[in-house]
Short mmCIF file of C-alpha atoms and ligand atoms in Angstrom, two decimals:
data_model
loop_
_atom_site.label_atom_id
_atom_site.label_comp_id
_atom_site.label_asym_id
_atom_site.label_seq_id
_atom_site.Cartn_x
_atom_site.Cartn_y
_atom_site.Cartn_z
CA UNK A 2 0.00 0.00 0.00
CA UNK A 3 1.30 3.48 -0.83
CA UNK A 4 2.00 5.76 2.14
CA UNK A 5 -0.76 8.18 3.08
CA UNK A 6 -1.18 11.46 4.97
CA UNK A 7 -3.65 11.25 7.84
CA UNK A 8 -5.93 14.26 7.64
CA UNK A 9 -6.96 15.60 11.05
CA UNK A 10 -9.99 17.70 11.97
CA UNK A 11 -8.41 20.49 14.05
CA UNK A 12 -11.58 20.98 16.11
CA UNK A 13 -11.90 17.33 17.18
CA UNK A 14 -8.35 16.03 16.65
CA UNK A 15 -9.93 13.01 14.87
CA UNK A 16 -8.56 11.49 11.66
CA UNK A 17 -11.12 12.23 8.94
CA UNK A 18 -9.37 10.90 5.83
CA UNK A 19 -6.19 9.42 4.44
CA UNK A 20 -4.74 10.91 1.29
CA UNK A 21 -1.97 9.47 -0.89
CA UNK A 22 1.46 11.05 -0.67
CA UNK A 23 2.35 11.72 -4.28
CA UNK A 24 5.98 11.79 -5.33
CA UNK A 25 8.05 12.92 -8.29
CA UNK A 26 6.67 10.09 -10.44
CA UNK A 27 3.00 11.04 -9.81
CA UNK A 28 3.86 14.70 -10.46
CA UNK A 29 5.58 13.89 -13.73
CA UNK A 30 2.66 11.74 -14.83
CA UNK A 31 0.19 14.52 -14.08
CA UNK A 32 2.30 17.09 -15.95
CA UNK A 33 2.55 14.72 -18.95
CA UNK A 34 -1.26 14.31 -18.97
CA UNK A 35 -1.72 18.08 -18.68
CA UNK A 36 0.68 18.69 -21.55
CA UNK A 37 -1.07 16.14 -23.73
CA UNK A 38 -4.51 17.61 -22.92
CA UNK A 39 -3.44 21.16 -23.88
CA UNK A 40 -3.93 21.22 -27.68
CA UNK A 41 -7.44 19.76 -27.56
CA UNK A 42 -8.43 22.13 -24.73
CA UNK A 43 -7.13 25.11 -26.70
CA UNK A 44 -9.07 23.92 -29.75
CA UNK A 45 -12.40 23.95 -27.87
CA UNK A 46 -14.45 26.82 -29.34
CA UNK A 47 -14.51 29.78 -26.93
CA UNK A 48 -18.26 29.58 -26.39
CA UNK A 49 -17.96 25.87 -25.60
CA UNK A 50 -15.05 26.40 -23.20
CA UNK A 51 -17.15 29.02 -21.44
CA UNK A 52 -20.09 26.61 -21.34
CA UNK A 53 -17.94 23.89 -19.75
CA UNK A 54 -16.69 26.33 -17.13
CA UNK A 55 -20.26 27.38 -16.35
CA UNK A 56 -21.23 23.73 -15.95
CA UNK A 57 -18.28 23.33 -13.60
CA UNK A 58 -19.54 26.32 -11.59
CA UNK A 59 -23.02 24.78 -11.49
CA UNK A 60 -21.53 21.51 -10.15
CA UNK A 61 -19.88 23.52 -7.38
CA UNK A 62 -23.20 25.17 -6.56
CA UNK A 63 -24.96 21.81 -6.52
CA UNK A 64 -22.34 20.41 -4.12
CA UNK A 65 -21.83 23.62 -2.17
CA UNK A 66 -22.89 22.30 1.22
CA UNK A 67 -20.75 19.16 0.83
CA UNK A 68 -17.71 21.25 -0.11
CA UNK A 69 -18.31 23.67 2.76
CA UNK A 70 -18.61 20.86 5.32
CA UNK A 71 -15.42 19.29 3.93
CA UNK A 72 -13.55 22.60 4.22
CA UNK A 73 -14.76 23.16 7.78
CA UNK A 74 -13.82 19.62 8.85
CA UNK A 75 -10.37 19.88 7.27
CA UNK A 76 -9.38 23.47 8.13
CA UNK A 77 -11.50 24.10 11.25
CA UNK A 78 -12.98 27.30 9.84
CA UNK A 79 -16.51 28.32 10.84
CA UNK A 80 -19.13 26.86 8.54
CA UNK A 81 -20.47 30.33 7.68
CA UNK A 82 -17.03 31.26 6.30
CA UNK A 83 -16.73 27.97 4.40
CA UNK A 84 -20.13 28.54 2.79
CA UNK A 85 -19.08 32.03 1.70
CA UNK A 86 -15.80 30.73 0.29
CA UNK A 87 -17.47 27.93 -1.67
CA UNK A 88 -19.96 30.50 -2.98
CA UNK A 89 -16.98 32.50 -4.14
CA UNK A 90 -15.55 29.48 -5.98
CA UNK A 91 -18.69 29.25 -8.13
CA UNK A 92 -18.65 33.02 -8.66
CA UNK A 93 -14.98 32.88 -9.75
CA UNK A 94 -15.73 30.15 -12.28
CA UNK A 95 -18.73 32.06 -13.68
CA UNK A 96 -16.68 35.26 -13.86
CA UNK A 97 -13.86 33.64 -15.85
CA UNK A 98 -16.29 31.65 -18.01
CA UNK A 99 -17.61 35.06 -19.04
CA UNK A 100 -14.08 36.26 -19.79
CA UNK A 101 -13.13 33.42 -22.19
CA UNK A 102 -14.19 35.33 -25.31
CA UNK A 103 -13.56 38.84 -24.00
CA UNK A 104 -9.81 38.69 -23.45
CA UNK A 105 -9.08 40.41 -26.74
CA UNK A 106 -5.92 41.34 -28.56
CA UNK A 107 -5.35 44.67 -30.27
CA UNK A 108 -4.54 46.13 -33.64
CA UNK A 109 -1.65 48.56 -33.44
CA UNK A 110 -1.10 51.51 -35.81
CA UNK A 111 2.20 50.93 -37.64
CA UNK A 112 3.54 51.77 -41.07
CA UNK A 113 3.84 49.28 -43.90
CA UNK A 114 1.27 46.79 -42.71
CA UNK A 115 -1.13 45.59 -40.09
CA UNK A 116 0.04 44.75 -36.60
CA UNK A 117 -2.00 42.67 -34.22
CA UNK A 118 -1.64 40.98 -30.87
CA UNK A 119 -2.88 37.63 -29.59
CA UNK A 120 -3.17 36.38 -26.02
CA UNK A 121 -1.67 32.92 -26.18
CA UNK A 122 -2.01 30.33 -23.40
CA UNK A 123 1.17 29.48 -21.50
CA UNK A 124 0.72 25.69 -21.47
CA UNK A 125 0.80 23.73 -18.21
CA UNK A 126 0.31 25.77 -15.03
CA UNK A 127 1.45 24.43 -11.66
CA UNK A 128 -0.64 25.84 -8.79
CA UNK A 129 0.71 25.59 -5.24
CA UNK A 130 -1.92 26.26 -2.58
CA UNK A 131 -1.68 27.09 1.16
CA UNK A 132 -3.80 25.53 3.91
CA UNK A 133 -5.74 28.59 5.03
CA UNK A 134 -8.21 29.05 2.12
CA UNK A 135 -7.78 25.78 0.21
CA UNK A 136 -10.81 25.74 -2.05
CA UNK A 137 -11.10 29.49 -2.66
CA UNK A 138 -7.45 30.00 -3.57
CA UNK A 139 -7.52 26.93 -5.82
CA UNK A 140 -10.35 28.54 -7.78
CA UNK A 141 -8.49 31.86 -8.08
CA UNK A 142 -5.85 30.01 -10.12
CA UNK A 143 -8.04 27.46 -11.90
CA UNK A 144 -10.54 30.06 -13.21
CA UNK A 145 -8.18 32.33 -15.17
CA UNK A 146 -5.85 29.45 -16.13
CA UNK A 147 -8.65 27.47 -17.82
CA UNK A 148 -10.31 30.53 -19.33
CA UNK A 149 -7.10 31.45 -21.16
CA UNK A 150 -6.62 27.91 -22.51
CA UNK A 151 -4.07 26.46 -20.11
CA UNK A 152 -4.21 23.12 -18.35
CA UNK A 153 -3.42 23.06 -14.65
CA UNK A 154 -1.92 20.75 -12.01
CA UNK A 155 -2.85 21.76 -8.46
CA UNK A 156 -0.78 20.89 -5.41
CA UNK A 157 -2.82 21.57 -2.27
CA UNK A 158 -1.18 21.97 1.13
CA UNK A 159 -0.34 18.57 2.57
CA UNK A 160 -2.68 18.99 5.55
CA UNK A 161 -5.73 20.41 3.70
CA UNK A 162 -6.15 18.64 0.35
CA UNK A 163 -9.76 17.41 0.62
CA UNK A 164 -11.69 20.22 -1.08
CA UNK A 165 -9.25 20.51 -4.00
CA UNK A 166 -9.47 16.76 -4.63
CA UNK A 167 -13.28 17.00 -4.65
CA UNK A 168 -13.19 20.08 -6.90
CA UNK A 169 -11.22 18.16 -9.55
CA UNK A 170 -13.82 15.36 -9.44
CA UNK A 171 -16.60 17.90 -9.94
CA UNK A 172 -14.74 19.33 -12.94
CA UNK A 173 -14.74 15.91 -14.58
CA UNK A 174 -18.43 15.44 -13.74
CA UNK A 175 -19.09 18.79 -15.44
CA UNK A 176 -17.49 17.48 -18.62
CA UNK A 177 -14.04 19.08 -18.50
CA UNK A 178 -11.73 16.79 -20.46
CA UNK A 179 -9.34 14.47 -18.56
CA UNK A 180 -5.99 16.10 -17.88
CA UNK A 181 -7.24 19.70 -17.97
CA UNK A 182 -7.51 20.06 -14.17
CA UNK A 183 -5.64 17.62 -11.95
CA UNK A 184 -4.67 17.51 -8.29
CA UNK A 185 -1.50 15.88 -6.96
CA UNK A 186 -1.39 15.52 -3.17
CA UNK A 187 1.89 15.32 -1.32
CA UNK A 188 4.67 17.29 0.25
CA UNK A 189 5.70 20.76 -0.84
CA UNK A 190 9.34 19.76 -0.72
CA UNK A 191 8.65 16.95 -3.23
CA UNK A 192 5.60 17.71 -5.42
CA UNK A 193 5.93 21.50 -5.14
CA UNK A 194 9.64 21.42 -5.86
CA UNK A 195 9.13 19.15 -8.85
CA UNK A 196 6.46 21.43 -10.30
CA UNK A 197 8.73 24.45 -9.83
CA UNK A 198 11.59 22.73 -11.65
CA UNK A 199 9.67 20.70 -14.24
CA UNK A 200 10.69 21.67 -17.79
CA UNK A 201 7.14 21.18 -19.11
CA UNK A 202 5.51 23.46 -16.55
CA UNK A 203 5.27 26.96 -18.01
CA UNK A 204 4.13 28.84 -14.93
CA UNK A 205 3.93 28.49 -11.18
CA UNK A 206 1.07 30.24 -9.45
CA UNK A 207 2.14 30.14 -5.82
CA UNK A 208 0.33 31.23 -2.69
CA UNK A 209 2.03 30.68 0.64
CA UNK A 210 4.75 32.00 2.89
CA UNK A 211 7.35 34.49 1.75
CA UNK A 212 10.09 32.05 2.71
CA UNK A 213 8.80 29.24 0.47
CA UNK A 214 7.88 31.73 -2.27
CA UNK A 215 11.50 32.83 -2.41
CA UNK A 216 12.60 29.22 -2.88
CA UNK A 217 9.95 28.53 -5.53
CA UNK A 218 11.05 31.60 -7.47
CA UNK A 219 14.68 30.47 -7.36
CA UNK A 220 13.84 26.96 -8.56
CA UNK A 221 11.56 28.26 -11.32
CA UNK A 222 14.37 30.42 -12.63
CA UNK A 223 16.13 27.33 -14.01
CA UNK A 224 13.59 27.11 -16.83
CA UNK A 225 12.61 30.84 -16.85
CA UNK A 226 9.10 29.94 -15.76
CA UNK A 227 6.48 32.59 -15.32
CA UNK A 228 5.85 32.99 -11.61
CA UNK A 229 3.20 34.77 -9.60
CA UNK A 230 3.64 34.93 -5.85
CA UNK A 231 0.94 35.69 -3.29
CA UNK A 232 2.83 35.76 -0.02
CA UNK A 233 2.56 36.86 3.58
CA UNK A 234 1.52 40.15 5.11
CA UNK A 235 1.68 42.36 8.18
CA UNK A 236 -1.16 44.66 7.32
CA UNK A 237 -2.18 47.71 9.30
CA UNK A 238 -5.58 49.13 10.03
CA UNK A 239 -5.12 52.86 10.64
CA UNK A 240 -7.74 54.48 12.87
CA UNK A 241 -7.81 58.29 13.00
CA UNK A 242 -9.43 60.28 15.80
CA UNK A 243 -12.07 61.57 13.35
CA UNK A 244 -13.21 58.04 12.41
CA UNK A 245 -16.48 56.41 13.39
CA UNK A 246 -14.71 54.68 16.29
CA UNK A 247 -17.63 52.43 17.17
CA UNK A 248 -17.75 51.10 13.62
CA UNK A 249 -13.97 50.72 13.39
CA UNK A 250 -13.83 48.81 16.68
CA UNK A 251 -16.84 46.62 15.88
CA UNK A 252 -15.26 45.69 12.53
CA UNK A 253 -11.77 45.10 13.91
CA UNK A 254 -12.18 41.48 15.09
CA UNK A 255 -13.39 40.49 11.61
CA UNK A 256 -10.35 42.22 10.12
CA UNK A 257 -7.82 40.27 12.12
CA UNK A 258 -9.48 37.24 13.74
CA UNK A 259 -11.50 35.83 10.85
CA UNK A 260 -10.20 32.40 9.87
CA UNK A 261 -8.54 32.46 13.32
CA UNK A 262 -6.16 35.17 12.10
CA UNK A 263 -4.76 32.62 9.63
CA UNK A 264 -5.29 35.06 6.82
CA UNK A 265 -2.64 36.75 4.70
CA UNK A 266 -4.75 39.96 4.84
CA UNK A 267 -5.16 39.93 8.63
CA UNK A 268 -4.84 43.45 10.00
CA UNK A 269 -2.57 42.25 12.79
CA UNK A 270 -1.50 45.80 13.55
CA UNK A 271 -4.09 48.39 14.48
CA UNK A 272 -2.56 51.86 14.47
CA UNK A 273 -4.69 54.22 16.57
CA UNK A 274 -4.31 57.99 16.93
CA UNK A 275 -3.14 58.52 20.49
CA UNK A 276 -5.87 61.00 21.45
CA UNK A 277 -8.55 58.25 21.06
CA UNK A 278 -6.50 55.23 22.11
CA UNK A 279 -8.29 54.56 25.42
CA UNK A 280 -11.74 55.07 23.96
CA UNK A 281 -10.93 52.79 21.02
CA UNK A 282 -9.48 50.07 23.27
CA UNK A 283 -12.62 50.00 25.43
CA UNK A 284 -14.78 49.59 22.33
CA UNK A 285 -12.40 46.98 20.90
CA UNK A 286 -12.46 44.94 24.12
CA UNK A 287 -16.27 44.66 23.92
CA UNK A 288 -16.07 43.54 20.30
CA UNK A 289 -13.34 40.97 20.98
CA UNK A 290 -15.18 39.46 23.95
CA UNK A 291 -18.23 39.03 21.70
CA UNK A 292 -16.13 37.21 19.09
CA UNK A 293 -17.30 33.68 19.90
CA UNK A 294 -14.78 30.87 19.53
CA UNK A 295 -16.21 27.37 19.28
CA UNK A 296 -17.39 24.38 17.28
CA UNK A 297 -16.84 25.44 13.65
CA UNK A 298 -19.92 23.50 12.51
CA UNK A 299 -22.08 25.82 14.64
CA UNK A 300 -23.31 28.66 12.37
CA UNK A 301 -22.96 31.08 15.30
CA UNK A 302 -19.22 30.41 15.82
CA UNK A 303 -17.07 33.25 14.60
CA UNK A 304 -13.75 31.49 15.05
CA UNK A 305 -12.56 27.89 15.09
CA UNK A 306 -9.27 26.34 16.24
CA UNK A 307 -5.77 26.80 14.82
CA UNK A 308 -5.09 24.42 11.94
CA UNK A 309 -2.64 22.15 13.82
CA UNK A 310 -1.22 21.78 17.31
CA UNK A 311 2.19 22.76 15.95
CA UNK A 312 0.82 25.96 14.45
CA UNK A 313 -0.91 26.84 17.73
CA UNK A 314 2.51 26.50 19.37
CA UNK A 315 4.04 28.92 16.86
CA UNK A 316 1.26 31.46 17.52
CA UNK A 317 1.61 31.16 21.29
CA UNK A 318 5.36 31.63 20.98
CA UNK A 319 4.84 35.08 19.47
CA UNK A 320 2.96 36.27 22.50
CA UNK A 321 5.32 34.82 25.09
CA UNK A 322 8.27 36.38 23.35
CA UNK A 323 6.57 39.57 22.20
CA UNK A 324 5.45 40.38 25.72
CA UNK A 325 9.01 40.43 26.99
CA UNK A 326 9.23 44.18 26.54
CA UNK A 327 12.11 46.13 28.01
CA UNK A 328 11.16 46.94 31.59
CA UNK A 329 9.34 43.68 32.19
CA UNK A 330 6.44 41.66 30.85
CA UNK A 331 3.25 43.36 29.73
CA UNK A 332 -0.04 41.53 29.96
CA UNK A 333 -2.56 41.27 27.16
CA UNK A 334 -5.16 44.02 27.15
CA UNK A 335 -7.99 41.62 26.24
CA UNK A 336 -8.13 37.84 25.96
CA UNK A 337 -11.21 36.03 24.65
CA UNK A 338 -12.54 32.66 25.78
CA UNK A 339 -11.95 29.25 24.15
CA UNK A 340 -13.76 25.91 24.56
CA UNK A 341 -12.46 23.09 26.79
CA UNK A 342 -11.67 19.64 25.43
CA UNK A 343 -10.09 18.54 22.19
CA UNK A 344 -9.18 21.03 19.46
CA UNK A 345 -6.23 23.33 18.81
CA UNK A 346 -7.83 26.42 20.38
CA UNK A 347 -6.20 29.77 20.88
CA UNK A 348 -8.06 32.83 22.20
CA UNK A 349 -8.45 36.13 20.37
CA UNK A 350 -5.93 38.38 22.05
CA UNK A 351 -5.30 42.13 22.02
CA UNK A 352 -1.91 43.48 23.05
CA UNK A 353 -1.94 47.21 23.77
CA UNK A 354 -0.14 49.47 23.66
CA UNK A 355 2.39 47.46 21.67
CA UNK A 356 5.86 48.59 20.73
CA UNK A 357 6.31 48.66 16.93
CA UNK A 358 9.69 46.97 17.35
CA UNK A 359 8.41 43.85 19.12
CA UNK A 360 8.56 40.70 17.01
CA UNK A 361 4.76 40.30 17.28
CA UNK A 362 4.38 43.77 15.73
CA UNK A 363 6.79 43.05 12.88
CA UNK A 364 6.35 39.43 11.74
CA UNK A 365 3.33 37.64 10.36
CA UNK A 366 1.72 35.77 13.30
CA UNK A 367 -0.99 33.95 11.34
CA UNK A 368 -3.06 33.60 14.49
CA UNK A 369 -5.56 35.63 16.53
CA UNK A 370 -3.23 38.15 18.13
CA UNK A 371 -3.38 41.83 17.33
CA UNK A 372 -0.94 44.58 18.28
CA UNK A 373 -2.51 48.00 18.92
CA UNK A 374 0.08 50.72 18.35
CA UNK A 375 -0.51 54.43 18.99
CA UNK A 376 0.49 57.13 16.48
CA UNK A 377 0.61 60.93 16.67
CA UNK A 378 -0.36 62.34 13.27
CA UNK A 379 -0.83 61.43 9.62
CA UNK A 380 2.89 61.38 8.79
CA UNK A 381 3.55 59.11 11.76
CA UNK A 382 0.73 56.80 10.65
CA UNK A 383 2.19 56.50 7.12
CA UNK A 384 5.66 55.83 8.52
CA UNK A 385 4.42 53.06 10.84
CA UNK A 386 2.12 51.48 8.24
CA UNK A 387 5.01 51.26 5.75
CA UNK A 388 7.59 50.13 8.31
CA UNK A 389 7.41 46.50 7.17
CA UNK A 390 8.89 44.43 4.35
CA UNK A 391 5.32 43.33 3.48
CA UNK A 392 2.71 45.19 1.43
CA UNK A 393 -0.44 43.16 1.00
CA UNK A 394 -3.45 44.82 2.52
CA UNK A 395 -4.74 47.34 5.05
CA UNK A 396 -7.52 49.69 6.09
CA UNK A 397 -7.93 53.40 6.70
CA UNK A 398 -10.62 54.61 9.10
CA UNK A 399 -11.45 58.32 8.87
CA UNK A 400 -14.39 60.60 8.05
CA UNK A 401 -12.06 62.93 6.11
CA UNK A 402 -12.25 61.77 2.49
CA UNK A 403 -9.23 63.80 1.33
CA UNK A 404 -7.17 62.21 4.10
CA UNK A 405 -8.43 58.73 3.16
CA UNK A 406 -7.16 59.26 -0.39
CA UNK A 407 -3.82 60.70 0.77
CA UNK A 408 -3.35 57.67 3.01
CA UNK A 409 -4.47 55.20 0.34
CA UNK A 410 -1.86 56.61 -2.05
CA UNK A 411 0.88 56.73 0.60
CA UNK A 412 0.58 53.20 2.00
CA UNK A 413 2.62 50.66 0.03
CA UNK A 414 0.17 47.77 -0.21
CA UNK A 415 -1.71 46.09 -3.05
CA UNK A 416 -5.20 46.16 -1.50
CA UNK A 417 -6.53 48.89 0.73
CA UNK A 418 -10.00 49.63 2.02
CA UNK A 419 -11.42 52.82 3.50
CA UNK A 420 -13.85 52.43 6.41
CA UNK A 421 -13.94 48.70 5.72
CA UNK A 422 -11.79 45.61 6.22
CA UNK A 423 -12.83 43.93 2.99
CA UNK A 424 -9.87 42.82 0.85
CA UNK A 425 -11.08 40.33 -1.70
CA UNK A 426 -13.70 40.56 -4.42
CA UNK A 427 -14.02 38.37 -7.53
CA UNK A 428 -14.17 41.39 -9.84
CA UNK A 429 -11.16 43.30 -8.50
CA UNK A 430 -7.48 42.49 -8.64
CA UNK A 431 -5.74 41.10 -5.57
CA UNK A 432 -2.03 40.85 -4.82
CA UNK A 433 0.94 42.22 -2.98
CA UNK A 434 3.65 44.82 -3.14
CA UNK A 435 7.17 44.46 -1.70
CA UNK A 436 7.76 41.02 -0.14
CA UNK A 437 4.05 40.19 -0.21
CA UNK A 438 4.66 39.06 -3.78
CA UNK A 439 3.85 40.11 -7.33
CA UNK A 440 1.29 39.41 -9.99
CA UNK A 441 -2.43 39.90 -9.53
CA UNK A 442 -5.17 37.35 -8.98
CA UNK A 443 -8.90 37.82 -9.54
CA UNK A 444 -10.49 40.52 -11.66
CA UNK A 445 -9.69 40.83 -15.34
CA UNK A 446 -6.04 41.53 -14.41
CA UNK A 447 -5.46 37.84 -13.60
CA UNK A 448 -5.96 36.89 -17.25
CA UNK A 449 -2.69 38.53 -18.23
CA UNK A 450 -0.81 36.39 -15.67
CA UNK A 451 -1.95 33.25 -17.48
CA UNK A 452 -1.27 34.30 -21.06
CA UNK A 453 1.50 35.61 -23.24
CA UNK A 454 1.15 38.51 -25.67
CA UNK A 455 2.17 37.56 -29.18
CA UNK A 456 2.69 40.30 -31.74
CA UNK A 457 2.15 39.61 -35.44
CA UNK A 458 3.00 42.04 -38.24
CA UNK A 459 1.53 41.49 -41.71
CA UNK A 460 3.12 43.51 -44.50
CA UNK A 461 0.68 45.21 -46.84
CA UNK A 462 3.43 46.50 -49.13
CA UNK A 463 3.23 45.04 -52.66
P1 NAD B 515 3.74 27.47 2.98
O1 NAD B 515 4.60 28.41 2.25
O2 NAD B 515 4.32 26.67 4.08
O3 NAD B 515 3.11 26.41 1.98
C1 NAD B 515 2.37 26.83 0.85
C2 NAD B 515 2.37 25.71 -0.17
O4 NAD B 515 3.71 25.53 -0.63
C3 NAD B 515 1.93 24.36 0.37
O5 NAD B 515 1.19 23.69 -0.62
C4 NAD B 515 3.23 23.66 0.62
O6 NAD B 515 3.12 22.25 0.57
C5 NAD B 515 4.07 24.17 -0.54
N1 NAD B 515 5.52 24.07 -0.33
C6 NAD B 515 6.19 23.98 0.84
N2 NAD B 515 7.52 23.90 0.60
C7 NAD B 515 7.68 23.96 -0.74
C8 NAD B 515 8.82 23.96 -1.59
N3 NAD B 515 10.03 23.86 -1.11
N4 NAD B 515 8.62 24.05 -2.92
C9 NAD B 515 7.37 24.18 -3.43
N5 NAD B 515 6.26 24.18 -2.67
C10 NAD B 515 6.41 24.07 -1.34
O7 NAD B 515 2.48 28.33 3.47
P2 NAD B 515 1.26 27.86 4.36
O8 NAD B 515 1.76 27.68 5.74
O9 NAD B 515 0.52 26.75 3.68
O10 NAD B 515 0.31 29.13 4.25
C11 NAD B 515 0.51 30.23 5.05
C12 NAD B 515 1.23 31.33 4.31
O11 NAD B 515 0.55 31.63 3.09
C13 NAD B 515 1.24 32.63 5.07
O12 NAD B 515 2.50 33.25 5.00
C14 NAD B 515 0.21 33.48 4.35
O13 NAD B 515 0.39 34.85 4.49
C15 NAD B 515 0.37 33.03 2.95
N6 NAD B 515 -0.85 33.31 2.19
C16 NAD B 515 -0.82 34.33 1.27
C17 NAD B 515 -1.96 34.65 0.56
C18 NAD B 515 -1.95 35.75 -0.46
O14 NAD B 515 -2.82 35.74 -1.33
N7 NAD B 515 -1.03 36.69 -0.41
C19 NAD B 515 -3.14 33.93 0.75
C20 NAD B 515 -3.12 32.91 1.69
C21 NAD B 515 -1.97 32.61 2.38
#
């Protein structure tokens, strides 16, 4: 029998499935099938390719509850979040089905002839997926890759492969040809590395940590692969004294603790203008204590457990260390409640006022801990917000619209919201600046990351 990964439900600590550990051989076989499937997939008439993608989306809708339950059991995320994310998967597939025949080339004014451009598919795409949003992030890569005529091999995170495996089955049920969308389960260091180095893989679409992204980029350079990287973050929510403080505080837990803080867009720093710090912290404490942590299958739970015991240990380590401020330990300002019994629980925690130089205020925690840091004025807020190697996301809370635009232009991050913590929409581009990565997913922008512009000049000179 081939070796298998035991998949654990992080809320119950029970084994819920066993999944094969693919190796180099399985990866190579999948890439060979994807390569062979390419020409026929590219020859499918655009309207028919769009139709197949819509059927795929309809399959997802038909199996939405099954997929959501699978995601919740595997990742430990609240069922309400899983349902939203599966809904997004269908929406992504419909969006890119609609884009199949709208991703047009151009005619370019030149002398001596006619010049035109084509958007050509890249070939085989390798998609490497993290464990925090397995099914949603898979769809962000599958949608634009298939719409532009590529075939795709998906490598889910070793600990959360179940929804991607099911998604590929639904694609076949919808009528997508064999080999167009495949999933290879296994270790990143084996399957992921092989995809990054494989000579027949034209592009790696990677989402994960900055550390692994750096390695993937280096390995992909051997064959000059196209690479897009969606990496980590240390995003700031900036709250000015003139903001609707009640709204900013009530929204804050959702901005940092949703998915247990295991979110690349988590606003794990809240910068608050000093004159309203105490008022804001009181309001925030109420909101955090109302952020219920519990059984993720309960629709009223707002937060589930950490994904593994090991990850909970990493999160806890940040607090222990981060609290060792010069002059002695500081205690958390607010700590939420967690259930007893099995499950990798960690409470929502507010540290305030935090020093911007503490490790917890500088590195990605990927857990439910937020550092509240005071600032003096707008210039100070910009300096603190940008004082990070990351640049993924962030929020600006103010009633002054001119200030909101000045801040939005000054903060170096790919996705900002004003008076909101929303980061991701199907129709709008998503991606990072600085060490949060490059390339854009979602929106029409993603199509250009999965295609190559070819220029053709036709002489009209006799
Ligand atoms: P990770 O980097 O450990 O793993 C991501 C994926 O890469 C997994 O599938 C893993 O198996 C694979 N992998 C591991 N080593 C590899 C290697 N040497 N070569 C190729 N592939 C390899 O990340 P994670 O712990 O699964 O996810 C958390 C990280 O993902 C966080 O840093 C988070 O910020 C980031 N993330 C970013 C976004 C975004 O869109 N910017 C979204 C979600 C998560």
